[in-house]
Coordinates of C-alpha atoms and ligand atoms in Angstrom, one line a residue:
M12 CA 198.3 83.6 84.7
T13 CA 194.8 83.8 83.1
S14 CA 193.8 86.5 80.7
N15 CA 192.3 88.5 83.5
G16 CA 195.7 88.7 85.2
T17 CA 194.5 86.8 88.2
S18 CA 196.2 83.8 89.7
S19 CA 195.4 80.4 88.3
N20 CA 197.0 78.4 91.1
N21 CA 193.7 78.2 92.8
K22 CA 191.9 76.7 89.9
D23 CA 190.2 74.0 91.9
G24 CA 188.9 76.6 94.2
V25 CA 187.4 78.7 91.5
L26 CA 183.6 78.9 91.6
M27 CA 183.2 81.4 88.8
Q28 CA 185.5 82.6 86.0
V29 CA 184.4 85.7 84.2
E30 CA 186.3 86.5 81.0
H31 CA 186.0 89.7 78.9
L32 CA 182.4 90.3 80.0
K33 CA 180.6 93.1 78.3
K34 CA 177.1 94.4 78.7
Y35 CA 176.0 97.2 76.4
F36 CA 172.6 98.7 76.4
P37 CA 171.4 100.2 73.1
I38 CA 170.4 103.9 73.0
E39 CA 167.4 104.2 70.7
K40 CA 166.0 107.3 69.1
G41 CA 163.1 108.4 66.9
F42 CA 159.9 106.8 65.9
F43 CA 161.6 103.7 64.4
K44 CA 163.8 103.4 67.6
R45 CA 167.0 103.5 65.6
T46 CA 170.1 102.5 67.6
V47 CA 172.3 105.5 67.8
G48 CA 174.8 104.3 70.4
H49 CA 175.4 102.1 73.4
V50 CA 175.8 102.6 77.1
R51 CA 178.8 100.5 78.0
A52 CA 177.6 99.5 81.5
V53 CA 180.1 96.6 81.7
D54 CA 183.1 96.9 79.4
D55 CA 185.5 94.0 79.1
V56 CA 185.7 92.8 82.7
S57 CA 187.5 89.6 83.8
F58 CA 187.9 88.1 87.3
Q59 CA 187.6 85.0 89.3
V60 CA 185.5 84.2 92.3
Y61 CA 186.9 81.6 94.7
R62 CA 184.8 79.1 96.5
G63 CA 183.8 80.3 100.0
E64 CA 185.1 83.8 99.7
T65 CA 183.4 87.2 99.7
L66 CA 184.5 89.3 96.7
G67 CA 183.6 92.9 97.0
L68 CA 182.8 95.1 94.0
V69 CA 183.2 98.8 94.8
G70 CA 182.7 102.0 92.8
E71 CA 180.7 105.2 92.4
T72 CA 177.1 105.1 91.4
G73 CA 176.9 104.4 87.7
C74 CA 180.2 102.5 87.5
G75 CA 178.3 99.3 86.4
K76 CA 178.7 97.1 89.5
T77 CA 175.0 96.3 89.8
T78 CA 174.8 95.5 86.0
L79 CA 177.8 93.3 86.4
G80 CA 176.1 91.4 89.3
L81 CA 172.9 90.9 87.3
T82 CA 174.8 89.8 84.2
V83 CA 176.8 87.1 86.0
L84 CA 173.4 85.9 87.3
R85 CA 172.1 85.9 83.7
S86 CA 169.3 88.3 84.6
Y87 CA 170.9 90.2 81.7
Q88 CA 172.2 88.4 78.6
P89 CA 175.8 89.6 78.1
T90 CA 176.8 91.4 75.0
D91 CA 180.0 89.5 74.8
G92 CA 182.4 87.4 77.0
S93 CA 181.9 84.3 79.1
V94 CA 180.8 83.4 82.7
E95 CA 181.9 79.9 83.6
F96 CA 180.4 78.5 86.8
N97 CA 181.7 75.5 88.6
F98 CA 178.7 73.2 89.2
R99 CA 178.8 70.7 91.9
D100 CA 178.1 67.8 89.5
Q101 CA 179.2 69.1 86.1
G102 CA 182.3 71.2 86.7
M103 CA 182.8 74.4 84.7
V104 CA 180.0 75.4 82.4
D105 CA 179.7 78.7 80.5
I106 CA 176.3 79.9 81.6
T107 CA 176.1 82.6 78.9
E108 CA 175.6 79.7 76.4
L109 CA 172.7 78.1 78.2
N110 CA 169.0 78.4 77.1
R111 CA 166.2 79.0 79.5
K112 CA 165.7 75.3 80.3
E113 CA 169.4 74.6 80.7
L114 CA 169.7 77.6 83.0
K115 CA 167.4 76.0 85.7
P116 CA 170.2 74.4 87.7
Y117 CA 172.1 77.7 87.7
R118 CA 169.0 79.5 89.0
R119 CA 169.2 77.2 92.0
E120 CA 172.9 77.6 92.5
A121 CA 173.0 81.4 92.2
Q122 CA 170.7 83.7 94.0
M123 CA 170.4 87.4 94.7
I124 CA 169.9 89.5 97.9
F125 CA 168.4 92.8 96.8
Q126 CA 169.1 96.2 98.1
D127 CA 165.7 97.4 99.3
P128 CA 163.7 94.9 101.3
Y129 CA 160.7 97.3 101.2
T130 CA 160.2 96.9 97.5
S131 CA 161.7 93.5 96.7
L132 CA 159.1 91.6 98.7
N133 CA 155.6 91.1 97.2
A134 CA 153.3 92.9 99.7
R135 CA 150.4 90.6 98.7
M136 CA 152.1 87.4 99.6
T137 CA 152.6 85.9 103.0
V138 CA 156.1 85.4 104.3
R139 CA 155.5 81.7 103.9
D140 CA 154.6 82.1 100.3
I141 CA 157.5 84.5 99.6
I142 CA 160.1 82.2 101.1
S143 CA 158.7 79.0 99.6
E144 CA 158.1 80.4 96.1
P145 CA 161.6 79.3 94.7
L146 CA 161.0 75.8 96.1
I147 CA 157.7 75.6 94.3
I148 CA 158.9 77.0 91.0
N149 CA 161.9 74.6 91.0
K150 CA 159.7 71.7 92.1
L151 CA 162.1 71.0 95.0
C152 CA 159.6 70.1 97.7
A153 CA 156.4 68.2 98.3
A154 CA 153.4 70.4 99.3
D155 CA 153.1 68.9 102.7
E156 CA 156.8 69.7 103.5
I157 CA 156.7 73.4 102.7
D158 CA 155.7 74.6 106.1
D159 CA 158.5 72.7 107.8
R160 CA 161.1 73.9 105.3
V161 CA 160.0 77.5 105.6
A162 CA 159.8 77.3 109.4
H163 CA 163.4 75.9 109.5
M164 CA 164.7 78.6 107.2
M165 CA 163.1 81.3 109.2
Q166 CA 164.8 80.0 112.3
V167 CA 168.1 79.9 110.5
V168 CA 167.9 83.6 109.6
G169 CA 166.7 84.6 113.1
L170 CA 163.0 85.1 112.5
D171 CA 160.1 83.8 114.6
N172 CA 158.5 81.1 112.5
R173 CA 155.1 81.5 114.2
Y174 CA 154.7 84.6 112.0
M175 CA 155.0 82.9 108.6
R176 CA 151.5 83.6 107.7
R177 CA 151.9 87.4 108.2
Y178 CA 152.5 89.9 105.3
P179 CA 155.8 91.8 104.8
H180 CA 154.3 95.1 106.1
A181 CA 154.1 93.6 109.6
F182 CA 157.9 93.3 109.7
S183 CA 160.7 95.9 110.2
G184 CA 163.3 96.6 107.6
G185 CA 165.9 94.3 109.1
Q186 CA 163.3 91.5 109.4
R187 CA 162.3 92.0 105.8
Q188 CA 166.0 91.6 104.7
R189 CA 166.1 88.4 106.8
I190 CA 163.0 87.2 104.8
S191 CA 164.9 88.1 101.6
I192 CA 167.9 86.1 102.7
A193 CA 165.7 83.1 103.7
R194 CA 164.1 83.2 100.3
A195 CA 167.5 83.2 98.6
L196 CA 168.8 80.3 100.8
I197 CA 165.8 78.0 100.7
V198 CA 167.0 76.4 97.4
N199 CA 170.4 75.7 98.9
P200 CA 172.5 77.9 96.6
S201 CA 176.3 78.1 96.6
F202 CA 176.6 81.6 95.2
L203 CA 174.9 84.8 96.2
V204 CA 175.1 88.2 94.7
A205 CA 174.3 90.8 97.5
D206 CA 173.6 94.2 96.0
E207 CA 174.0 96.9 98.7
P208 CA 172.1 94.6 101.1
T209 CA 172.1 97.0 104.0
S210 CA 172.1 100.4 102.4
A211 CA 168.3 100.8 102.9
L212 CA 168.5 99.8 106.6
D213 CA 169.0 101.8 109.8
V214 CA 172.6 102.0 110.8
S215 CA 171.8 100.1 114.0
I216 CA 170.4 97.2 112.0
Q217 CA 173.0 97.0 109.3
A218 CA 175.6 95.3 111.5
Q219 CA 173.1 92.6 112.5
I220 CA 172.4 91.7 108.8
L221 CA 176.1 91.8 107.9
N222 CA 177.0 89.5 110.8
L223 CA 174.1 87.2 109.9
M224 CA 175.6 87.0 106.3
V225 CA 179.0 86.1 107.8
D226 CA 177.5 83.4 110.0
L227 CA 175.5 81.9 107.1
Q228 CA 178.6 81.9 104.9
E229 CA 180.4 79.8 107.5
E230 CA 177.5 77.5 108.1
F231 CA 176.6 76.8 104.5
G232 CA 179.9 77.4 102.8
L233 CA 178.5 80.2 100.7
T234 CA 180.3 82.4 98.2
Y235 CA 179.3 86.1 98.0
L236 CA 179.7 88.7 95.3
F237 CA 179.2 91.7 97.5
I238 CA 178.3 95.0 95.8
S239 CA 178.7 98.2 97.7
H240 CA 179.9 101.8 97.6
N241 CA 180.5 101.7 101.4
L242 CA 184.2 101.0 101.9
S243 CA 183.8 100.4 105.7
V244 CA 181.2 97.7 105.0
V245 CA 183.4 96.2 102.3
K246 CA 186.4 96.1 104.6
H247 CA 184.3 94.3 107.3
M248 CA 182.8 91.8 104.8
C249 CA 185.2 91.0 102.0
H250 CA 188.2 88.8 101.5
R251 CA 189.1 90.3 98.1
I252 CA 188.0 93.6 96.5
G253 CA 187.6 94.7 92.9
I254 CA 187.4 98.4 92.2
M255 CA 185.2 99.4 89.3
Y256 CA 185.4 102.6 87.2
L257 CA 183.1 103.3 84.3
G258 CA 182.3 99.7 83.5
R259 CA 185.9 98.5 84.0
L260 CA 187.8 96.8 86.8
V261 CA 190.8 99.0 87.6
E262 CA 192.2 97.2 90.7
L263 CA 191.7 93.8 92.2
G264 CA 193.4 92.4 95.3
T265 CA 193.1 91.1 98.8
R266 CA 191.4 93.3 101.3
D267 CA 194.7 94.1 103.0
A268 CA 196.4 94.9 99.7
V269 CA 193.7 97.2 98.5
F270 CA 193.1 99.0 101.8
E271 CA 196.7 99.3 103.0
N272 CA 198.5 99.6 99.7
P273 CA 196.1 100.9 97.0
Q274 CA 197.9 101.3 93.7
H275 CA 195.4 102.8 91.2
P276 CA 195.0 106.6 91.5
Y277 CA 191.2 106.1 91.6
T278 CA 191.4 103.6 94.4
Q279 CA 193.8 106.0 96.3
A280 CA 191.2 108.7 95.9
L281 CA 188.4 106.5 97.2
M282 CA 190.5 105.5 100.2
A283 CA 191.4 109.1 100.9
A284 CA 187.7 110.0 100.8
I285 CA 186.7 107.7 103.6
P286 CA 185.4 110.1 106.3
K287 CA 188.0 110.7 109.1
P288 CA 187.1 111.2 112.7
D289 CA 189.1 114.5 112.7
P290 CA 187.1 117.2 110.9
D291 CA 190.4 119.2 110.4
Q292 CA 191.8 116.3 108.3
P293 CA 191.3 117.1 104.6
S294 CA 188.9 114.8 102.6
G295 CA 190.6 113.0 99.8
L296 CA 187.8 113.8 97.3
E297 CA 189.9 116.6 95.8
S298 CA 192.4 114.1 94.6
A299 CA 189.9 112.9 92.0
P300 CA 188.2 116.1 90.9
G301 CA 185.3 116.0 88.4
E302 CA 182.6 113.4 87.9
I303 CA 182.4 109.9 86.6
G304 CA 182.4 110.0 82.8
N305 CA 179.6 109.1 80.4
P306 CA 179.4 105.3 79.8
A307 CA 177.8 106.1 76.5
N308 CA 180.9 107.9 75.4
P309 CA 183.7 106.9 77.7
P310 CA 187.1 108.7 77.5
S311 CA 189.7 107.1 75.2
G312 CA 192.5 105.0 76.7
C313 CA 192.3 104.9 80.4
A314 CA 188.7 106.0 81.3
F315 CA 189.9 107.7 84.4
H316 CA 192.4 110.0 82.6
P317 CA 190.3 113.2 82.7
R318 CA 190.3 113.0 86.5
C319 CA 193.8 111.7 87.1
S320 CA 196.6 114.0 88.3
H321 CA 199.2 111.4 87.0
C322 CA 197.8 111.4 83.4
M323 CA 200.5 110.8 80.7
D324 CA 200.2 110.9 76.9
V325 CA 199.9 107.1 76.7
C326 CA 196.9 107.2 79.1
R327 CA 194.8 109.2 76.6
E328 CA 195.4 106.6 73.9
V329 CA 196.0 103.1 75.2
R330 CA 193.7 101.3 77.5
P331 CA 195.8 99.8 80.4
E332 CA 195.8 96.1 81.0
F333 CA 195.9 94.4 84.4
I334 CA 199.5 94.3 85.8
K335 CA 200.5 92.2 88.7
V336 CA 201.9 94.5 91.5
G337 CA 201.9 92.0 94.4
D338 CA 200.6 88.7 95.6
D339 CA 197.0 88.4 94.3
H340 CA 197.1 92.1 93.6
Y341 CA 196.5 93.6 90.1
V342 CA 196.1 97.1 88.8
A343 CA 195.2 98.5 85.4
C344 CA 197.3 101.7 85.1
H345 CA 200.2 102.8 82.9
L346 CA 202.1 104.0 86.0
Y347 CA 203.0 100.3 86.5
D348 CA 204.0 99.4 82.9
E349 CA 207.7 99.3 84.1
V350 CA 206.8 96.8 86.8
E351 CA 205.5 94.5 84.2
A352 CA 208.5 95.1 81.9
Q353 CA 210.8 94.0 84.8
T354 CA 208.9 90.7 85.4
Ligands
LIG10 FE1 196.1 107.9 85.7 FE2 197.2 107.0 83.4 FE3 197.0 105.4 85.5 FE4 194.8 106.1 84.1 S1 196.5 104.9 83.3 S2 195.0 106.0 86.3 S3 195.3 108.2 83.6 S4 198.2 107.2 85.4

């Protein structure tokens, strides 16, 4: 078992190994911008991403899932911890140690699909220029090949390539998200962070984009880190799911394990809060009363303890570590300390 409590028997299939990752943002005050504290957006998180899978990251707004996605992409420099990426030609490399120049190969391997296709595309660039920009920046294509590469990629994502010289405003939300996906895929990446990729779209369009992502994953062998607060979407898309609370992972397991046998009280509350077709059925929100804590001053011990109906004395003092509770299923909760003691 690795330090993150996840299985190591799939080491060859590991695309990314995240160990004790932290991302703190300083809180500055006064004229001299003195640092008076830190927002612990990601606070000691460890997990693996297997090649070809979709790993979902779920949690309430403010739990740190977007910061985690941006940190593993090295859009943010981590405060501490490591992110090892399994390059096709070099094997595992800790990308937190790389300088700007050394990061270039990683910038091709790891791309992002943003949440809002209305703001993420430059309105002054044509679709051709938007999609081809990563090719040009990385010097991956001769100038006379660009049109063909863009036309092909537009076709792959289901766009009519006759419109490559139009501007983003001429396209619908769903088409704009397809443009974003084409831009991400044009450099032939192996890993994509998708941050709520359909939350800004009409419900009728969301399924089309999600199904496109599934098809592209099969066609190109892609690996996704899929960030969402929508459990129905996560259930549709993900092979494994990590539940985040206040910058920490509290449960990690296969889709079936997490949905059918949630172990952490917070996961159980999230599952119970999924809207039910019967309006007389109670919502599960009351099982986790209160609001998510302050990441600048998280509760001691288990960060969920002020909201947990099972809270014990130990929960207020000792931060729970990941405990294996089933096949590829881990939970950070003192309720399961005995399970670990028996193994
Ligand atoms: Fe509740 Fe304690 Fe488990 Fe935290 S560690 S979720 S407070 S039982």
